[in-house]
Amino acid sequence: MATGKQIYSKIEERVNQLDRAKSSVEAELRRNQHAQQANEAKRLQCMSTIASIHVEALLDKTKNPVRAVTSEVDSLVSRRDQAYQDVLLQMDRSRTALRLSDVAVDQAQADFEAMRIRVYEELARSGDFREKRRMMDEANACVDTCVQVAAEIHKETAEKLVAYQADPLFSYLLARRYGNTDYLGKGLFRRLDGWVAKKIDYTQAKHDFDVLTQLPGLADAKVVEARLAVARATDNYRIIEQQVRRQHRYDEMEKAVTQAKAKREDCRKQIAEQQKAIDDFQSKEDSIMGQITRKVRDTMAQFSFATLDRLTKDTGSSADDLALRQYQQLNDEAPILAAQEREIQGRLQQAAQDFKKTKALRDSYASNGYDSSRREFPGSFDIDRLMAGYLVGHYSLDDFERTCASNSSIVQQTQSYQSNSSSISSSSGTRSDNNFTVSDSISSGGGSISTSDSF
C-alpha cells in the first residue's frame, strides 16, 4: 500500500527531474548559440585578416576601414567572452543555490511533519489533554442544544403571546395594571374589573403571560453562558496543546520551513534576473555584431572568395594560408552548428512540454485531494507507468484523475482523544452523553426550558 502523500512525492520528484532536464537543454542551447556567434566572429576575423594583408594596398591607407573592423571584432569577442562567462558563472551559482534550497525545503518540511506526528502522539497519550478535549466537545454540544432550545422557545412564546394580546378582556385588564400595586381602580370600576378578572382567571393568565415574556431572555442568557463555557474549555484545551508544541519547538520549525521557502523563492528571482541580463547582453551584442558585419561585408563586397584564394596561393604567406584554411573550416562548421541548434530546439520544446504537462498533473492531483496521507493506493498502482502514458498521450488528465479516484480510498483514522458519542433529541431540545449530565431548568407556571450540559 502507498499513501497519497507518497504518490505525490513521486510526482513532485518527476516534476523536479523534468525541470532539471529542461534547464540542461536550455544551457546546451545557449552554448550552441554562443558557439555559432563565436564561429561568425572568427569568420569575420579571418576575412579581416586576409583583407588586411592583400587588399590594403588597393585601398587608401589613410581611410582604411579593414584594420578598424579587425580591431572591433577582436574587442567584441574579448568583451563578449568575458562578460558572457561571468553571467553564466553567476547563473550556475544561483542554480546550485536553488538546488540546495530545494533540499533544505524538503528537509525542513520532513522534520516539521515528523515533529507534528510526535506532537499529536504525545497529545493522544495525555489524559489531561483528552479530558480537556472532552470538556470542550461537551461544551460545544451544550451550545448547540441551548441554541436549539432558545429558538424553539422564541417561536413558541411568540405564538402564545399573540393569543394573549388578541384577547380584549385580558388586554383591557393588562392596560389598567389590574393586580399590580399601582392599580388605581375604585368603587364600581374596581368591582367591575374584579368581576372580569374572575371571569377569565386573570391571575393565572397574567402569571403565564409574564413567564412567556421572560422565557426568551432567559433562554438567550443560557446561550451566552454556554458560549462562555466553550471559550473557557477551549482556552484550557489550547493551553495544553501550546505547552506540548513549545516543548517540540513547533513554531520554530514552522518558521524554518517558511524561511527555507523564502530563500528558494529568492534564488528563483535571481535566476530570472540573470537570465534577463543574458538576454539583454545578447541583444546588445547582436546589435554590435550587426554593425561590424555590415562594415566587413561592405569592405569585402568587391572581393570574391576565388579572388582571396588566388591571392593566398600567389603570395605563399603562411599567415593568410592559415586564415583561409580556418575560414573554410568555420564555413563547414556553421551548418553543423545550425543543425544542432534545430535539434536542440526540438528537444527543448519536448522537455518544456513534458515539464508543463507533468506540473499540470501534479497540481490536478493535489487540488483533488489525492495527496492526503489518509488516502491509500494499492501496491499494484504504478504511478510511473501512468505518468509515462500521460506524457506520450495514451491518457488524458481526466483519465488520470478517474484512475486515481477508482484506485484509492480514504482511511478513517481513529484518534484516541476523540469525544464520546452523543445524541441530540430535537423533539425535547435536550442532549444526553454517556459520561455526564447537568440539567438546568427555568420553569414558571405554564412554561419551562431544560438543557443538558456536561463537565
Coordinates of N, CA and C in Angstrom, one line a residue, residues 169-264:
L169 N -60.5 41.2 26.8 CA -60.6 41.4 28.2 C -59.3 41.4 28.9
F170 N -58.4 40.4 28.5 CA -57.1 40.4 29.1 C -56.3 41.6 28.8
S171 N -56.4 42.1 27.6 CA -55.6 43.3 27.2 C -56.2 44.5 28.0
Y172 N -57.5 44.5 28.2 CA -58.1 45.6 28.9 C -57.6 45.7 30.4
L173 N -57.6 44.5 31.1 CA -57.1 44.5 32.5 C -55.6 44.7 32.5
L174 N -54.9 44.2 31.5 CA -53.4 44.4 31.5 C -53.1 45.9 31.3
A175 N -53.9 46.6 30.5 CA -53.6 48.0 30.3 C -54.0 48.8 31.5
R176 N -55.0 48.4 32.3 CA -55.4 49.1 33.5 C -54.5 48.7 34.7
R177 N -53.4 47.8 34.5 CA -52.5 47.5 35.5 C -53.2 46.7 36.7
Y178 N -54.3 46.0 36.3 CA -55.0 45.3 37.4 C -54.1 44.2 38.0
G179 N -54.2 44.2 39.3 CA -53.5 43.2 40.1 C -52.1 43.7 40.5
N180 N -51.7 44.8 40.0 CA -50.4 45.4 40.3 C -50.6 46.4 41.5
T181 N -49.5 46.8 42.1 CA -49.6 47.7 43.2 C -49.9 49.1 42.8
D182 N -49.7 49.4 41.5 CA -50.1 50.8 41.0 C -51.5 50.8 40.4
Y183 N -52.3 49.8 40.7 CA -53.6 49.8 40.2 C -54.4 50.8 40.9
L184 N -55.2 51.7 40.2 CA -55.9 52.9 40.8 C -57.4 52.8 40.7
G185 N -57.9 51.6 40.3 CA -59.3 51.5 40.2 C -60.1 51.6 41.5
K186 N -61.2 52.2 41.6 CA -62.0 52.4 42.8 C -63.5 52.2 42.5
G187 N -64.2 51.9 43.6 CA -65.6 51.8 43.5 C -66.1 50.8 42.5
L188 N -67.1 51.3 41.8 CA -67.7 50.4 40.8 C -66.7 49.9 39.8
F189 N -65.8 50.7 39.3 CA -64.8 50.3 38.4 C -64.0 49.1 38.9
R190 N -63.7 49.2 40.2 CA -62.8 48.2 40.8 C -63.6 46.9 40.9
R191 N -64.9 47.0 41.3 CA -65.7 45.8 41.3 C -65.9 45.2 39.9
L192 N -66.1 46.1 38.9 CA -66.3 45.6 37.6 C -65.0 44.9 37.1
D193 N -63.8 45.5 37.4 CA -62.6 44.9 37.0 C -62.4 43.5 37.7
G194 N -62.8 43.5 39.0 CA -62.6 42.2 39.7 C -63.5 41.1 39.1
W195 N -64.7 41.5 38.7 CA -65.6 40.5 38.1 C -65.0 40.0 36.8
V196 N -64.5 40.9 35.9 CA -63.9 40.5 34.7 C -62.7 39.6 34.9
A197 N -61.9 40.0 35.9 CA -60.7 39.2 36.2 C -61.0 37.8 36.7
K198 N -62.1 37.7 37.5 CA -62.5 36.3 38.0 C -63.1 35.5 36.8
K199 N -63.8 36.2 35.9 CA -64.4 35.5 34.8 C -63.3 34.9 33.9
I200 N -62.2 35.5 33.6 CA -61.2 35.0 32.7 C -60.0 34.4 33.4
D201 N -60.1 34.3 34.8 CA -59.0 33.8 35.6 C -57.7 34.6 35.2
Y202 N -57.8 35.9 35.4 CA -56.8 36.8 35.0 C -55.5 36.6 35.8
T203 N -55.6 36.2 37.1 CA -54.4 36.0 37.9 C -53.5 34.9 37.3
Q204 N -54.1 33.8 36.9 CA -53.3 32.7 36.2 C -52.8 33.1 34.9
A205 N -53.7 33.8 34.1 CA -53.3 34.2 32.8 C -52.2 35.2 32.8
K206 N -52.2 36.2 33.8 CA -51.2 37.2 33.9 C -49.9 36.5 34.3
H207 N -49.9 35.5 35.2 CA -48.7 34.8 35.5 C -48.1 34.1 34.3
D208 N -49.0 33.4 33.5 CA -48.5 32.7 32.3 C -47.9 33.7 31.3
F209 N -48.6 34.9 31.2 CA -48.1 35.9 30.3 C -46.7 36.4 30.7
D210 N -46.6 36.7 32.0 CA -45.3 37.2 32.4 C -44.1 36.1 32.2
V211 N -44.5 34.9 32.4 CA -43.5 33.8 32.1 C -43.1 33.8 30.7
L212 N -44.1 33.9 29.8 CA -43.8 33.9 28.3 C -43.0 35.0 27.9
T213 N -43.1 36.2 28.5 CA -42.3 37.3 28.1 C -40.9 37.2 28.7
Q214 N -40.7 36.5 29.7 CA -39.4 36.4 30.3 C -38.6 35.2 29.8
L215 N -39.3 34.2 29.3 CA -38.6 33.0 28.8 C -37.5 33.3 27.7
P216 N -37.8 34.0 26.7 CA -36.8 34.3 25.6 C -35.5 34.9 26.1
G217 N -35.7 35.8 27.0 CA -34.4 36.4 27.6 C -33.6 35.5 28.4
L218 N -34.3 34.6 29.2 CA -33.6 33.6 30.0 C -32.9 32.6 29.1
A219 N -33.6 32.2 28.0 CA -33.0 31.2 27.1 C -31.8 31.8 26.4
D220 N -31.9 33.1 26.0 CA -30.7 33.8 25.4 C -29.6 33.9 26.4
A221 N -29.9 34.2 27.7 CA -28.8 34.2 28.7 C -28.1 32.9 28.8
K222 N -28.9 31.8 28.7 CA -28.3 30.5 28.8 C -27.4 30.2 27.7
V223 N -27.8 30.7 26.5 CA -26.9 30.5 25.3 C -25.6 31.2 25.5
V224 N -25.7 32.5 26.0 CA -24.4 33.2 26.3 C -23.6 32.5 27.4
E225 N -24.2 32.0 28.4 CA -23.5 31.3 29.4 C -22.8 30.0 28.8
A226 N -23.5 29.3 28.0 CA -22.9 28.1 27.4 C -21.7 28.5 26.5
R227 N -21.8 29.6 25.7 CA -20.7 30.0 24.9 C -19.5 30.5 25.7
L228 N -19.7 31.1 26.8 CA -18.6 31.4 27.7 C -17.9 30.2 28.2
A229 N -18.7 29.1 28.5 CA -18.2 27.9 29.0 C -17.3 27.2 27.8
V230 N -17.8 27.4 26.6 CA -17.0 26.9 25.5 C -15.7 27.6 25.4
A231 N -15.7 28.9 25.5 CA -14.5 29.7 25.5 C -13.5 29.3 26.6
R232 N -14.0 29.1 27.8 CA -13.1 28.6 28.9 C -12.5 27.3 28.6
A233 N -13.4 26.3 28.1 CA -12.9 25.0 27.8 C -11.9 25.0 26.7
T234 N -12.1 25.8 25.7 CA -11.2 25.9 24.6 C -9.9 26.5 25.0
D235 N -9.9 27.5 25.9 CA -8.6 28.1 26.4 C -7.8 27.0 27.1
N236 N -8.5 26.2 28.0 CA -7.8 25.2 28.7 C -7.2 24.1 27.8
Y237 N -8.0 23.8 26.7 CA -7.5 22.8 25.7 C -6.3 23.4 25.0
R238 N -6.4 24.6 24.6 CA -5.3 25.2 23.8 C -4.0 25.4 24.7
I239 N -4.2 25.6 26.0 CA -3.0 25.8 26.9 C -2.1 24.5 26.8
I240 N -2.8 23.4 27.0 CA -2.0 22.1 27.0 C -1.4 21.9 25.6
E241 N -2.2 22.2 24.6 CA -1.6 22.0 23.2 C -0.4 22.9 23.0
Q242 N -0.5 24.1 23.4 CA 0.6 25.1 23.2 C 1.8 24.6 24.0
Q243 N 1.6 24.1 25.2 CA 2.8 23.6 26.0 C 3.5 22.5 25.3
V244 N 2.8 21.6 24.7 CA 3.4 20.5 24.0 C 4.1 21.0 22.8
R245 N 3.5 21.9 22.1 CA 4.1 22.5 20.9 C 5.4 23.2 21.2
R246 N 5.4 23.9 22.3 CA 6.6 24.6 22.7 C 7.8 23.7 23.0
Q247 N 7.4 22.6 23.7 CA 8.4 21.6 24.0 C 9.1 21.0 22.8
H248 N 8.3 20.9 21.7 CA 8.9 20.3 20.5 C 9.3 21.4 19.5
R249 N 9.3 22.6 19.9 CA 9.8 23.8 19.0 C 8.9 23.8 17.8
Y250 N 7.6 23.7 17.9 CA 6.7 23.6 16.8 C 6.8 24.9 16.0
D251 N 6.7 26.1 16.6 CA 6.7 27.3 15.9 C 8.0 27.6 15.3
E252 N 9.1 27.2 15.9 CA 10.4 27.4 15.3 C 10.6 26.6 14.0
M253 N 10.2 25.4 14.1 CA 10.3 24.6 12.9 C 9.4 25.0 11.8
E254 N 8.2 25.5 12.1 CA 7.3 26.0 11.1 C 7.9 27.3 10.5
K255 N 8.5 28.1 11.3 CA 9.2 29.3 10.8 C 10.4 28.9 9.9
A256 N 11.1 27.8 10.2 CA 12.2 27.4 9.4 C 11.8 26.9 8.0
V257 N 10.6 26.3 8.0 CA 10.1 25.9 6.7 C 9.7 27.1 5.8
T258 N 9.1 28.1 6.5 CA 8.8 29.4 5.8 C 10.0 30.1 5.3
Q259 N 11.1 30.1 6.1 CA 12.3 30.8 5.7 C 13.0 30.0 4.5
A260 N 13.0 28.7 4.6 CA 13.6 27.9 3.5 C 12.9 28.2 2.2
K261 N 11.5 28.2 2.3 CA 10.8 28.5 1.0 C 11.1 29.9 0.5
A262 N 11.2 30.9 1.4 CA 11.5 32.3 1.0 C 12.9 32.3 0.4
K263 N 13.9 31.6 0.9 CA 15.2 31.6 0.3 C 15.2 31.0 -1.1
R264 N 14.4 29.9 -1.2 CA 14.3 29.3 -2.5 C 13.6 30.2 -3.5

